[in-house]
Amino acid sequence: MGSSRLKRSRNAALAATVVATAVGLSSVPATAEPAGTATDAQKQLKELGRQAEELTEVYKKAQDDHTKRQDELARANADAEQAARTTADAQAEEERFRGQVDQFVHASYQGARMSKLSALLVSESPDEFLDRSSALDVLAHDNDDAVTKLADATAQAQRGEQQARSAHERATRAEADAARLEGEIAGKKEEMDAQIAKVKEQYESLSEHEQDSLSGGGSKMGSLIGSGAAIKAVNAALSKQGSPYVFGAKGPSQFDCSGLVQWSFKQAGVSLPSSTQSQISEGEKVSQSEMKPGDVIFFYSSGSHDGIYLGNGKMVHAPTEGQTVTVEEVKYMGEINSVRRFAG
């Protein structure tokens, strides 16, 4: 029983070409075609696998979006709290300087002799006049300073109130979006799980000969020599050769394609979202002719499969259900959707 299970696992690990990554496409992005003509059962497995991987990436994209909205909600709430503190401080300053200005206005209204003409008229000597004039200059300067600070504090309080309102509006939108996405995620996961179950059932229904005929051209490869985050990500991925493919897995011992990319770059200090549909919008777009080790290749119009380029026409990726992380040649270049560079 154990020997049979081990043999089936080994055969499954060789099936690098059975499942591509997008719905409705017929070419396999980075694997060898099965030897001979594929049976109807193999073709059905390939199509089911494509659908399952695309649904997985849609599900993971919804998770990425949900995380973003939660982060936005947290930032908006923090901004609102900071704006409230700023407003309170500005209002306190406003009241303090308003009191100084009011005192000056009140003194003038009561007929206080605050002009230099009055100082001249009441002074009994030139020195007394100069002293009175200097005092008036100080008072005038203090009043001007108080008026300026009052205006600044008032403007700051108004800005704080506006920022608080804006932050609260952002928080309300983010909270509503997060709730909506949370509801969508449950439905997407149910759909994904149902499709994955079909893939597993179809694979188990294949004869041993059919499973054997699905063997791919994967190979083992040692670490690359070099430095920088891109090479670190490459070597992190290469260190996981032989780890099993699991739909939606993000490591450290099981992976799907985007999970391997995300985990590998995380080891190099580069943060990426978890889905191909989110990853494909990150980093710098480069042409196929400019590819270098560490660049990430996305396949098909949906961009639902990716792998890390190694140079010399090879890539490391997590292929599909029943297989393991492996190194393969990048074939069918026409199916490449995009190449992104996340690190140097």
mmCIF file of C-alpha atoms in Angstrom:
data_model
loop_
_atom_site.group_PDB
_atom_site.id
_atom_site.type_symbol
_atom_site.label_atom_id
_atom_site.label_comp_id
_atom_site.label_asym_id
_atom_site.label_seq_id
_atom_site.Cartn_x
_atom_site.Cartn_y
_atom_site.Cartn_z
ATOM 1 C CA MET A 1 0.000 0.000 0.000
ATOM 2 C CA GLY A 2 2.816 2.409 0.976
ATOM 3 C CA SER A 3 4.833 1.459 -2.121
ATOM 4 C CA SER A 4 1.843 2.046 -4.377
ATOM 5 C CA ARG A 5 1.129 5.415 -2.767
ATOM 6 C CA LEU A 6 4.807 6.431 -3.158
ATOM 7 C CA LYS A 7 4.788 5.441 -6.829
ATOM 8 C CA ARG A 8 1.617 7.419 -7.500
ATOM 9 C CA SER A 9 3.158 10.428 -5.717
ATOM 10 C CA ARG A 10 6.321 10.132 -7.807
ATOM 11 C CA ASN A 11 4.306 9.865 -10.986
ATOM 12 C CA ALA A 12 2.233 12.847 -9.955
ATOM 13 C CA ALA A 13 5.357 14.903 -9.353
ATOM 14 C CA LEU A 14 6.377 14.343 -12.961
ATOM 15 C CA ALA A 15 3.133 15.709 -14.398
ATOM 16 C CA ALA A 16 4.546 19.121 -15.217
ATOM 17 C CA THR A 17 2.473 19.738 -18.277
ATOM 18 C CA VAL A 18 -1.013 18.731 -17.387
ATOM 19 C CA VAL A 19 -2.311 21.949 -15.928
ATOM 20 C CA ALA A 20 -1.687 25.362 -17.414
ATOM 21 C CA THR A 21 -2.956 28.464 -15.764
ATOM 22 C CA ALA A 22 -5.687 30.302 -17.605
ATOM 23 C CA VAL A 23 -9.147 29.481 -18.797
ATOM 24 C CA GLY A 24 -9.702 28.945 -22.510
ATOM 25 C CA LEU A 25 -6.024 28.807 -23.614
ATOM 26 C CA SER A 26 -4.449 25.781 -25.216
ATOM 27 C CA SER A 27 -0.671 26.189 -24.866
ATOM 28 C CA VAL A 28 1.359 25.300 -21.783
ATOM 29 C CA PRO A 29 3.591 28.200 -20.740
ATOM 30 C CA ALA A 30 6.750 26.635 -19.403
ATOM 31 C CA THR A 31 6.444 22.866 -19.600
ATOM 32 C CA ALA A 32 6.892 20.134 -22.160
ATOM 33 C CA GLU A 33 3.895 18.708 -24.019
ATOM 34 C CA PRO A 34 2.944 15.097 -23.193
ATOM 35 C CA ALA A 35 4.572 12.486 -25.364
ATOM 36 C CA GLY A 36 2.232 11.372 -28.111
ATOM 37 C CA THR A 37 -1.379 12.399 -28.387
ATOM 38 C CA ALA A 38 -3.107 13.391 -25.164
ATOM 39 C CA THR A 39 -6.094 11.274 -24.220
ATOM 40 C CA ASP A 40 -9.472 12.833 -23.611
ATOM 41 C CA ALA A 41 -8.965 12.284 -19.880
ATOM 42 C CA GLN A 42 -5.648 14.145 -19.972
ATOM 43 C CA LYS A 43 -7.150 16.998 -21.956
ATOM 44 C CA GLN A 44 -9.991 17.270 -19.472
ATOM 45 C CA LEU A 45 -7.502 17.313 -16.597
ATOM 46 C CA LYS A 46 -5.571 20.101 -18.289
ATOM 47 C CA GLU A 47 -8.686 22.223 -18.750
ATOM 48 C CA LEU A 48 -9.931 21.609 -15.212
ATOM 49 C CA GLY A 49 -6.525 22.548 -13.847
ATOM 50 C CA ARG A 50 -6.446 25.781 -15.802
ATOM 51 C CA GLN A 51 -9.795 26.776 -14.426
ATOM 52 C CA ALA A 52 -8.778 25.854 -10.885
ATOM 53 C CA GLU A 53 -5.584 27.896 -11.001
ATOM 54 C CA GLU A 54 -7.334 30.938 -12.410
ATOM 55 C CA LEU A 55 -10.054 30.702 -9.759
ATOM 56 C CA THR A 56 -7.347 30.378 -7.110
ATOM 57 C CA GLU A 57 -5.657 33.551 -8.295
ATOM 58 C CA VAL A 58 -8.985 35.394 -8.375
ATOM 59 C CA TYR A 59 -9.613 34.257 -4.806
ATOM 60 C CA LYS A 60 -6.149 35.349 -3.690
ATOM 61 C CA LYS A 61 -6.612 38.710 -5.444
ATOM 62 C CA ALA A 62 -9.780 39.231 -3.412
ATOM 63 C CA GLN A 63 -7.770 38.455 -0.286
ATOM 64 C CA ASP A 64 -5.104 40.974 -1.352
ATOM 65 C CA ASP A 65 -7.768 43.617 -1.949
ATOM 66 C CA HIS A 66 -9.383 42.891 1.397
ATOM 67 C CA THR A 67 -6.039 43.295 3.154
ATOM 68 C CA LYS A 68 -5.490 46.606 1.377
ATOM 69 C CA ARG A 69 -8.878 47.907 2.487
ATOM 70 C CA GLN A 70 -8.188 46.865 6.064
ATOM 71 C CA ASP A 71 -4.846 48.671 5.919
ATOM 72 C CA GLU A 72 -6.549 51.739 4.467
ATOM 73 C CA LEU A 73 -9.130 51.607 7.255
ATOM 74 C CA ALA A 74 -6.395 51.466 9.893
ATOM 75 C CA ARG A 75 -4.510 54.366 8.282
ATOM 76 C CA ALA A 76 -7.679 56.434 7.936
ATOM 77 C CA ASN A 77 -8.595 55.887 11.581
ATOM 78 C CA ALA A 78 -5.058 56.814 12.648
ATOM 79 C CA ASP A 79 -5.212 59.947 10.469
ATOM 80 C CA ALA A 80 -8.562 60.872 11.995
ATOM 81 C CA GLU A 81 -7.164 60.525 15.506
ATOM 82 C CA GLN A 82 -4.110 62.603 14.617
ATOM 83 C CA ALA A 83 -6.293 65.256 12.982
ATOM 84 C CA ALA A 84 -8.454 65.400 16.099
ATOM 85 C CA ARG A 85 -5.372 65.951 18.270
ATOM 86 C CA THR A 86 -4.099 68.618 15.897
ATOM 87 C CA THR A 87 -7.460 70.352 15.938
ATOM 88 C CA ALA A 88 -7.631 70.308 19.732
ATOM 89 C CA ASP A 89 -4.098 71.731 20.064
ATOM 90 C CA ALA A 90 -4.817 74.418 17.477
ATOM 91 C CA GLN A 91 -8.065 75.376 19.170
ATOM 92 C CA ALA A 92 -6.261 75.724 22.506
ATOM 93 C CA GLU A 93 -3.681 78.002 20.871
ATOM 94 C CA GLU A 94 -6.468 79.912 19.196
ATOM 95 C CA GLU A 95 -8.150 80.611 22.524
ATOM 96 C CA ARG A 96 -4.876 81.670 24.151
ATOM 97 C CA PHE A 97 -3.933 84.194 21.476
ATOM 98 C CA ARG A 98 -7.507 85.337 21.061
ATOM 99 C CA GLY A 99 -7.383 86.360 24.730
ATOM 100 C CA GLN A 100 -4.272 88.491 24.148
ATOM 101 C CA VAL A 101 -5.782 90.194 21.137
ATOM 102 C CA ASP A 102 -9.049 90.803 22.974
ATOM 103 C CA GLN A 103 -7.162 92.434 25.849
ATOM 104 C CA PHE A 104 -5.415 94.814 23.494
ATOM 105 C CA VAL A 105 -8.646 95.688 21.704
ATOM 106 C CA HIS A 106 -10.415 96.214 25.008
ATOM 107 C CA ALA A 107 -7.654 98.504 26.245
ATOM 108 C CA SER A 108 -7.850 100.600 23.096
ATOM 109 C CA TYR A 109 -11.629 100.758 23.320
ATOM 110 C CA GLN A 110 -11.411 101.989 26.929
ATOM 111 C CA GLY A 111 -9.305 104.918 25.740
ATOM 112 C CA ALA A 112 -5.889 103.750 26.785
ATOM 113 C CA ARG A 113 -3.267 106.115 25.505
ATOM 114 C CA MET A 114 -1.473 103.757 23.142
ATOM 115 C CA SER A 115 -0.238 106.135 20.431
ATOM 116 C CA LYS A 116 3.139 107.853 20.207
ATOM 117 C CA LEU A 117 1.346 111.193 20.007
ATOM 118 C CA SER A 118 -0.210 110.582 23.391
ATOM 119 C CA ALA A 119 3.162 109.452 24.698
ATOM 120 C CA LEU A 120 4.684 112.718 23.513
ATOM 121 C CA LEU A 121 1.946 114.782 25.094
ATOM 122 C CA VAL A 122 2.192 113.153 28.503
ATOM 123 C CA SER A 123 5.954 112.788 28.652
ATOM 124 C CA GLU A 124 7.807 115.348 30.751
ATOM 125 C CA SER A 125 11.197 114.777 29.142
ATOM 126 C CA PRO A 126 12.754 113.377 25.953
ATOM 127 C CA ASP A 127 14.026 110.345 27.852
ATOM 128 C CA GLU A 128 10.558 109.617 29.212
ATOM 129 C CA PHE A 129 9.133 109.933 25.697
ATOM 130 C CA LEU A 130 11.714 107.465 24.369
ATOM 131 C CA ASP A 131 10.903 105.029 27.155
ATOM 132 C CA ARG A 132 7.206 105.301 26.464
ATOM 133 C CA SER A 133 7.771 104.915 22.719
ATOM 134 C CA SER A 134 9.875 101.797 23.252
ATOM 135 C CA ALA A 135 7.195 100.320 25.436
ATOM 136 C CA LEU A 136 4.577 101.084 22.793
ATOM 137 C CA ASP A 137 6.751 99.396 20.165
ATOM 138 C CA VAL A 138 6.979 96.295 22.331
ATOM 139 C CA LEU A 139 3.222 96.289 22.895
ATOM 140 C CA ALA A 140 2.533 96.771 19.202
ATOM 141 C CA HIS A 141 4.931 93.982 18.293
ATOM 142 C CA ASP A 142 3.397 91.675 20.874
ATOM 143 C CA ASN A 143 -0.063 92.453 19.561
ATOM 144 C CA ASP A 144 0.948 91.906 15.935
ATOM 145 C CA ASP A 145 2.582 88.649 16.951
ATOM 146 C CA ALA A 146 -0.556 87.584 18.827
ATOM 147 C CA VAL A 147 -2.773 88.468 15.869
ATOM 148 C CA THR A 148 -0.544 86.480 13.500
ATOM 149 C CA LYS A 149 -0.468 83.485 15.803
ATOM 150 C CA LEU A 150 -4.208 83.689 16.291
ATOM 151 C CA ALA A 151 -4.728 83.601 12.520
ATOM 152 C CA ASP A 152 -2.309 80.678 12.161
ATOM 153 C CA ALA A 153 -3.972 78.738 14.958
ATOM 154 C CA THR A 154 -7.423 79.364 13.478
ATOM 155 C CA ALA A 155 -6.267 78.161 10.046
ATOM 156 C CA GLN A 156 -4.603 75.100 11.606
ATOM 157 C CA ALA A 157 -7.783 74.240 13.494
ATOM 158 C CA GLN A 158 -9.814 74.512 10.297
ATOM 159 C CA ARG A 159 -7.337 72.311 8.420
ATOM 160 C CA GLY A 160 -7.452 69.768 11.216
ATOM 161 C CA GLU A 161 -11.221 69.636 11.094
ATOM 162 C CA GLN A 162 -11.147 69.192 7.313
ATOM 163 C CA GLN A 163 -8.520 66.452 7.567
ATOM 164 C CA ALA A 164 -10.564 64.687 10.231
ATOM 165 C CA ARG A 165 -13.682 64.776 8.038
ATOM 166 C CA SER A 166 -11.705 63.461 5.063
ATOM 167 C CA ALA A 167 -10.168 60.676 7.159
ATOM 168 C CA HIS A 168 -13.557 59.640 8.496
ATOM 169 C CA GLU A 169 -14.958 59.526 4.955
ATOM 170 C CA ARG A 170 -12.016 57.365 3.820
ATOM 171 C CA ALA A 171 -12.506 55.090 6.797
ATOM 172 C CA THR A 172 -16.198 54.699 6.012
ATOM 173 C CA ARG A 173 -15.484 53.771 2.385
ATOM 174 C CA ALA A 174 -12.662 51.387 3.330
ATOM 175 C CA GLU A 175 -14.820 49.683 5.944
ATOM 176 C CA ALA A 176 -17.661 49.226 3.456
ATOM 177 C CA ASP A 177 -15.276 47.877 0.790
ATOM 178 C CA ALA A 178 -13.668 45.484 3.265
ATOM 179 C CA ALA A 179 -17.061 44.144 4.305
ATOM 180 C CA ARG A 180 -18.120 43.687 0.677
ATOM 181 C CA LEU A 181 -14.879 41.887 -0.198
ATOM 182 C CA GLU A 182 -15.162 39.668 2.848
ATOM 183 C CA GLY A 183 -18.520 38.517 1.550
ATOM 184 C CA GLU A 184 -17.111 37.947 -1.941
ATOM 185 C CA ILE A 185 -14.144 35.972 -0.614
ATOM 186 C CA ALA A 186 -16.383 33.301 0.880
ATOM 187 C CA GLY A 187 -18.125 32.763 -2.451
ATOM 188 C CA LYS A 188 -14.859 32.733 -4.421
ATOM 189 C CA LYS A 189 -13.330 30.195 -2.041
ATOM 190 C CA GLU A 190 -16.305 27.884 -2.385
ATOM 191 C CA GLU A 191 -16.045 28.043 -6.174
ATOM 192 C CA MET A 192 -12.283 27.502 -6.039
ATOM 193 C CA ASP A 193 -12.547 24.514 -3.687
ATOM 194 C CA ALA A 194 -15.150 22.872 -5.903
ATOM 195 C CA GLN A 195 -12.908 23.235 -8.963
ATOM 196 C CA ILE A 196 -9.841 21.932 -7.130
ATOM 197 C CA ALA A 197 -11.823 18.882 -6.063
ATOM 198 C CA LYS A 198 -12.637 18.210 -9.728
ATOM 199 C CA VAL A 199 -8.931 18.413 -10.625
ATOM 200 C CA LYS A 200 -7.932 15.940 -7.912
ATOM 201 C CA GLU A 201 -10.725 13.569 -8.851
ATOM 202 C CA GLN A 202 -9.788 13.709 -12.525
ATOM 203 C CA TYR A 203 -6.110 13.080 -11.827
ATOM 204 C CA GLU A 204 -6.897 10.079 -9.658
ATOM 205 C CA SER A 205 -9.078 8.686 -12.438
ATOM 206 C CA LEU A 206 -6.168 8.553 -14.889
ATOM 207 C CA SER A 207 -4.573 5.209 -15.537
ATOM 208 C CA GLU A 208 -1.002 4.655 -14.431
ATOM 209 C CA HIS A 209 0.067 4.783 -18.080
ATOM 210 C CA GLU A 210 -1.707 8.132 -18.560
ATOM 211 C CA GLN A 211 -0.019 9.539 -15.475
ATOM 212 C CA ASP A 212 3.377 8.274 -16.663
ATOM 213 C CA SER A 213 2.877 9.881 -20.077
ATOM 214 C CA LEU A 214 2.368 13.272 -18.458
ATOM 215 C CA SER A 215 5.974 13.410 -17.209
ATOM 216 C CA GLY A 216 7.578 16.812 -17.726
ATOM 217 C CA GLY A 217 11.122 17.958 -18.305
ATOM 218 C CA GLY A 218 11.801 19.360 -14.858
ATOM 219 C CA SER A 219 15.318 19.238 -13.478
ATOM 220 C CA LYS A 220 17.289 20.128 -10.352
ATOM 221 C CA MET A 221 19.534 23.180 -10.292
ATOM 222 C CA GLY A 222 21.981 24.560 -7.756
ATOM 223 C CA SER A 223 22.111 28.087 -6.380
ATOM 224 C CA LEU A 224 23.151 31.027 -8.549
ATOM 225 C CA ILE A 225 26.290 32.962 -7.710
ATOM 226 C CA GLY A 226 25.773 36.669 -7.180
ATOM 227 C CA SER A 227 24.393 39.277 -4.830
ATOM 228 C CA GLY A 228 21.377 41.526 -4.558
ATOM 229 C CA ALA A 229 17.742 40.927 -3.729
ATOM 230 C CA ALA A 230 16.903 39.377 -7.116
ATOM 231 C CA ILE A 231 19.549 36.651 -6.755
ATOM 232 C CA LYS A 232 18.509 36.065 -3.148
ATOM 233 C CA ALA A 233 14.922 35.533 -4.325
ATOM 234 C CA VAL A 234 16.090 33.128 -7.043
ATOM 235 C CA ASN A 235 18.107 31.068 -4.587
ATOM 236 C CA ALA A 236 15.251 31.052 -2.086
ATOM 237 C CA ALA A 237 12.992 29.578 -4.778
ATOM 238 C CA LEU A 238 15.651 27.058 -5.812
ATOM 239 C CA SER A 239 15.978 25.955 -2.201
ATOM 240 C CA LYS A 240 12.339 24.816 -2.380
ATOM 241 C CA GLN A 241 12.773 22.447 -5.330
ATOM 242 C CA GLY A 242 10.800 19.302 -4.610
ATOM 243 C CA SER A 243 8.214 21.072 -2.420
ATOM 244 C CA PRO A 244 4.705 19.970 -3.403
ATOM 245 C CA TYR A 245 2.270 22.142 -5.326
ATOM 246 C CA VAL A 246 -0.906 22.985 -3.412
ATOM 247 C CA PHE A 247 -3.539 25.386 -4.755
ATOM 248 C CA GLY A 248 -3.415 28.639 -2.766
ATOM 249 C CA ALA A 249 -0.367 27.638 -0.689
ATOM 250 C CA LYS A 250 2.113 30.390 0.218
ATOM 251 C CA GLY A 251 4.889 28.348 1.834
ATOM 252 C CA PRO A 252 7.099 27.560 3.520
ATOM 253 C CA SER A 253 6.715 23.877 2.644
ATOM 254 C CA GLN A 254 3.918 23.930 0.041
ATOM 255 C CA PHE A 255 3.356 26.401 -2.781
ATOM 256 C CA ASP A 256 1.331 27.391 -5.773
ATOM 257 C CA CYS A 257 2.955 29.544 -8.460
ATOM 258 C CA SER A 258 2.301 32.988 -6.990
ATOM 259 C CA GLY A 259 2.850 31.694 -3.467
ATOM 260 C CA LEU A 260 6.370 30.608 -4.417
ATOM 261 C CA VAL A 261 7.110 34.012 -5.969
ATOM 262 C CA GLN A 262 5.794 35.893 -2.943
ATOM 263 C CA TRP A 263 7.644 33.698 -0.432
ATOM 264 C CA SER A 264 10.936 33.810 -2.353
ATOM 265 C CA PHE A 265 10.997 37.595 -2.595
ATOM 266 C CA LYS A 266 10.010 37.917 1.047
ATOM 267 C CA GLN A 267 13.193 36.027 1.938
ATOM 268 C CA ALA A 268 15.076 38.704 -0.023
ATOM 269 C CA GLY A 269 13.351 41.548 1.840
ATOM 270 C CA VAL A 270 10.913 42.427 -0.950
ATOM 271 C CA SER A 271 7.211 42.508 -0.069
ATOM 272 C CA LEU A 272 4.769 41.340 -2.757
ATOM 273 C CA PRO A 273 1.029 40.590 -2.730
ATOM 274 C CA SER A 274 -0.035 36.964 -2.862
ATOM 275 C CA SER A 275 -1.823 36.682 -6.223
ATOM 276 C CA THR A 276 -0.510 36.844 -9.775
ATOM 277 C CA GLN A 277 -3.227 39.399 -10.570
ATOM 278 C CA SER A 278 -1.817 41.706 -7.893
ATOM 279 C CA GLN A 279 1.853 40.909 -8.495
ATOM 280 C CA ILE A 280 1.593 41.732 -12.199
ATOM 281 C CA SER A 281 0.965 45.386 -11.321
ATOM 282 C CA GLU A 282 4.035 45.658 -9.091
ATOM 283 C CA GLY A 283 7.626 46.463 -9.962
ATOM 284 C CA GLU A 284 9.033 47.499 -13.330
ATOM 285 C CA LYS A 285 7.903 46.077 -16.653
ATOM 286 C CA VAL A 286 10.740 44.753 -18.828
ATOM 287 C CA SER A 287 10.812 43.210 -22.282
ATOM 288 C CA GLN A 288 11.501 39.533 -22.918
ATOM 289 C CA SER A 289 14.808 40.453 -24.534
ATOM 290 C CA GLU A 290 15.875 42.242 -21.351
ATOM 291 C CA MET A 291 15.065 39.398 -18.938
ATOM 292 C CA LYS A 292 17.665 38.647 -16.304
ATOM 293 C CA PRO A 293 17.766 36.295 -13.298
ATOM 294 C CA GLY A 294 15.184 37.280 -10.716
ATOM 295 C CA ASP A 295 12.657 38.711 -13.145
ATOM 296 C CA VAL A 296 9.171 37.223 -12.829
ATOM 297 C CA ILE A 297 7.403 35.918 -15.932
ATOM 298 C CA PHE A 298 3.593 35.968 -16.098
ATOM 299 C CA PHE A 299 1.735 33.786 -18.592
ATOM 300 C CA TYR A 300 -1.554 34.032 -20.493
ATOM 301 C CA SER A 301 -3.972 36.904 -20.953
ATOM 302 C CA SER A 302 -5.192 36.444 -17.388
ATOM 303 C CA GLY A 303 -1.641 36.485 -16.022
ATOM 304 C CA SER A 304 -2.663 33.551 -13.855
ATOM 305 C CA HIS A 305 0.662 31.695 -13.781
ATOM 306 C CA ASP A 306 4.130 32.971 -12.965
ATOM 307 C CA GLY A 307 7.667 31.799 -12.345
ATOM 308 C CA ILE A 308 11.087 33.279 -11.597
ATOM 309 C CA TYR A 309 13.556 33.533 -14.484
ATOM 310 C CA LEU A 310 16.969 31.952 -13.921
ATOM 311 C CA GLY A 311 18.754 32.906 -17.127
ATOM 312 C CA ASN A 312 19.729 30.692 -20.072
ATOM 313 C CA GLY A 313 16.076 30.191 -20.969
ATOM 314 C CA LYS A 314 15.132 28.537 -17.684
ATOM 315 C CA MET A 315 12.743 29.353 -14.867
ATOM 316 C CA VAL A 316 11.845 27.953 -11.450
ATOM 317 C CA HIS A 317 8.158 27.656 -10.659
ATOM 318 C CA ALA A 318 5.462 25.638 -8.935
ATOM 319 C CA PRO A 319 3.741 24.023 -11.950
ATOM 320 C CA THR A 320 0.419 22.494 -10.897
ATOM 321 C CA GLU A 321 -1.511 19.936 -8.842
ATOM 322 C CA GLY A 322 0.413 16.715 -8.228
ATOM 323 C CA GLN A 323 3.774 18.277 -9.070
ATOM 324 C CA THR A 324 6.604 19.895 -7.157
ATOM 325 C CA VAL A 325 8.632 23.099 -7.414
ATOM 326 C CA THR A 326 10.997 22.533 -10.318
ATOM 327 C CA VAL A 327 13.276 24.110 -12.923
ATOM 328 C CA GLU A 328 12.115 24.016 -16.539
ATOM 329 C CA GLU A 329 12.797 25.698 -19.833
ATOM 330 C CA VAL A 330 10.683 28.739 -20.671
ATOM 331 C CA LYS A 331 8.859 27.503 -23.761
ATOM 332 C CA TYR A 332 6.011 28.945 -25.776
ATOM 333 C CA MET A 333 7.247 32.517 -25.366
ATOM 334 C CA GLY A 334 4.204 33.756 -27.257
ATOM 335 C CA GLU A 335 2.105 32.937 -24.199
ATOM 336 C CA ILE A 336 4.047 35.362 -21.981
ATOM 337 C CA ASN A 337 1.781 38.089 -20.691
ATOM 338 C CA SER A 338 4.343 40.271 -18.957
ATOM 339 C CA VAL A 339 7.758 40.275 -17.344
ATOM 340 C CA ARG A 340 8.185 42.264 -14.133
ATOM 341 C CA ARG A 341 11.318 43.216 -12.223
ATOM 342 C CA PHE A 342 10.825 43.507 -8.483
ATOM 343 C CA ALA A 343 14.443 43.854 -7.388
ATOM 344 C CA GLY A 344 17.914 44.526 -8.734
#
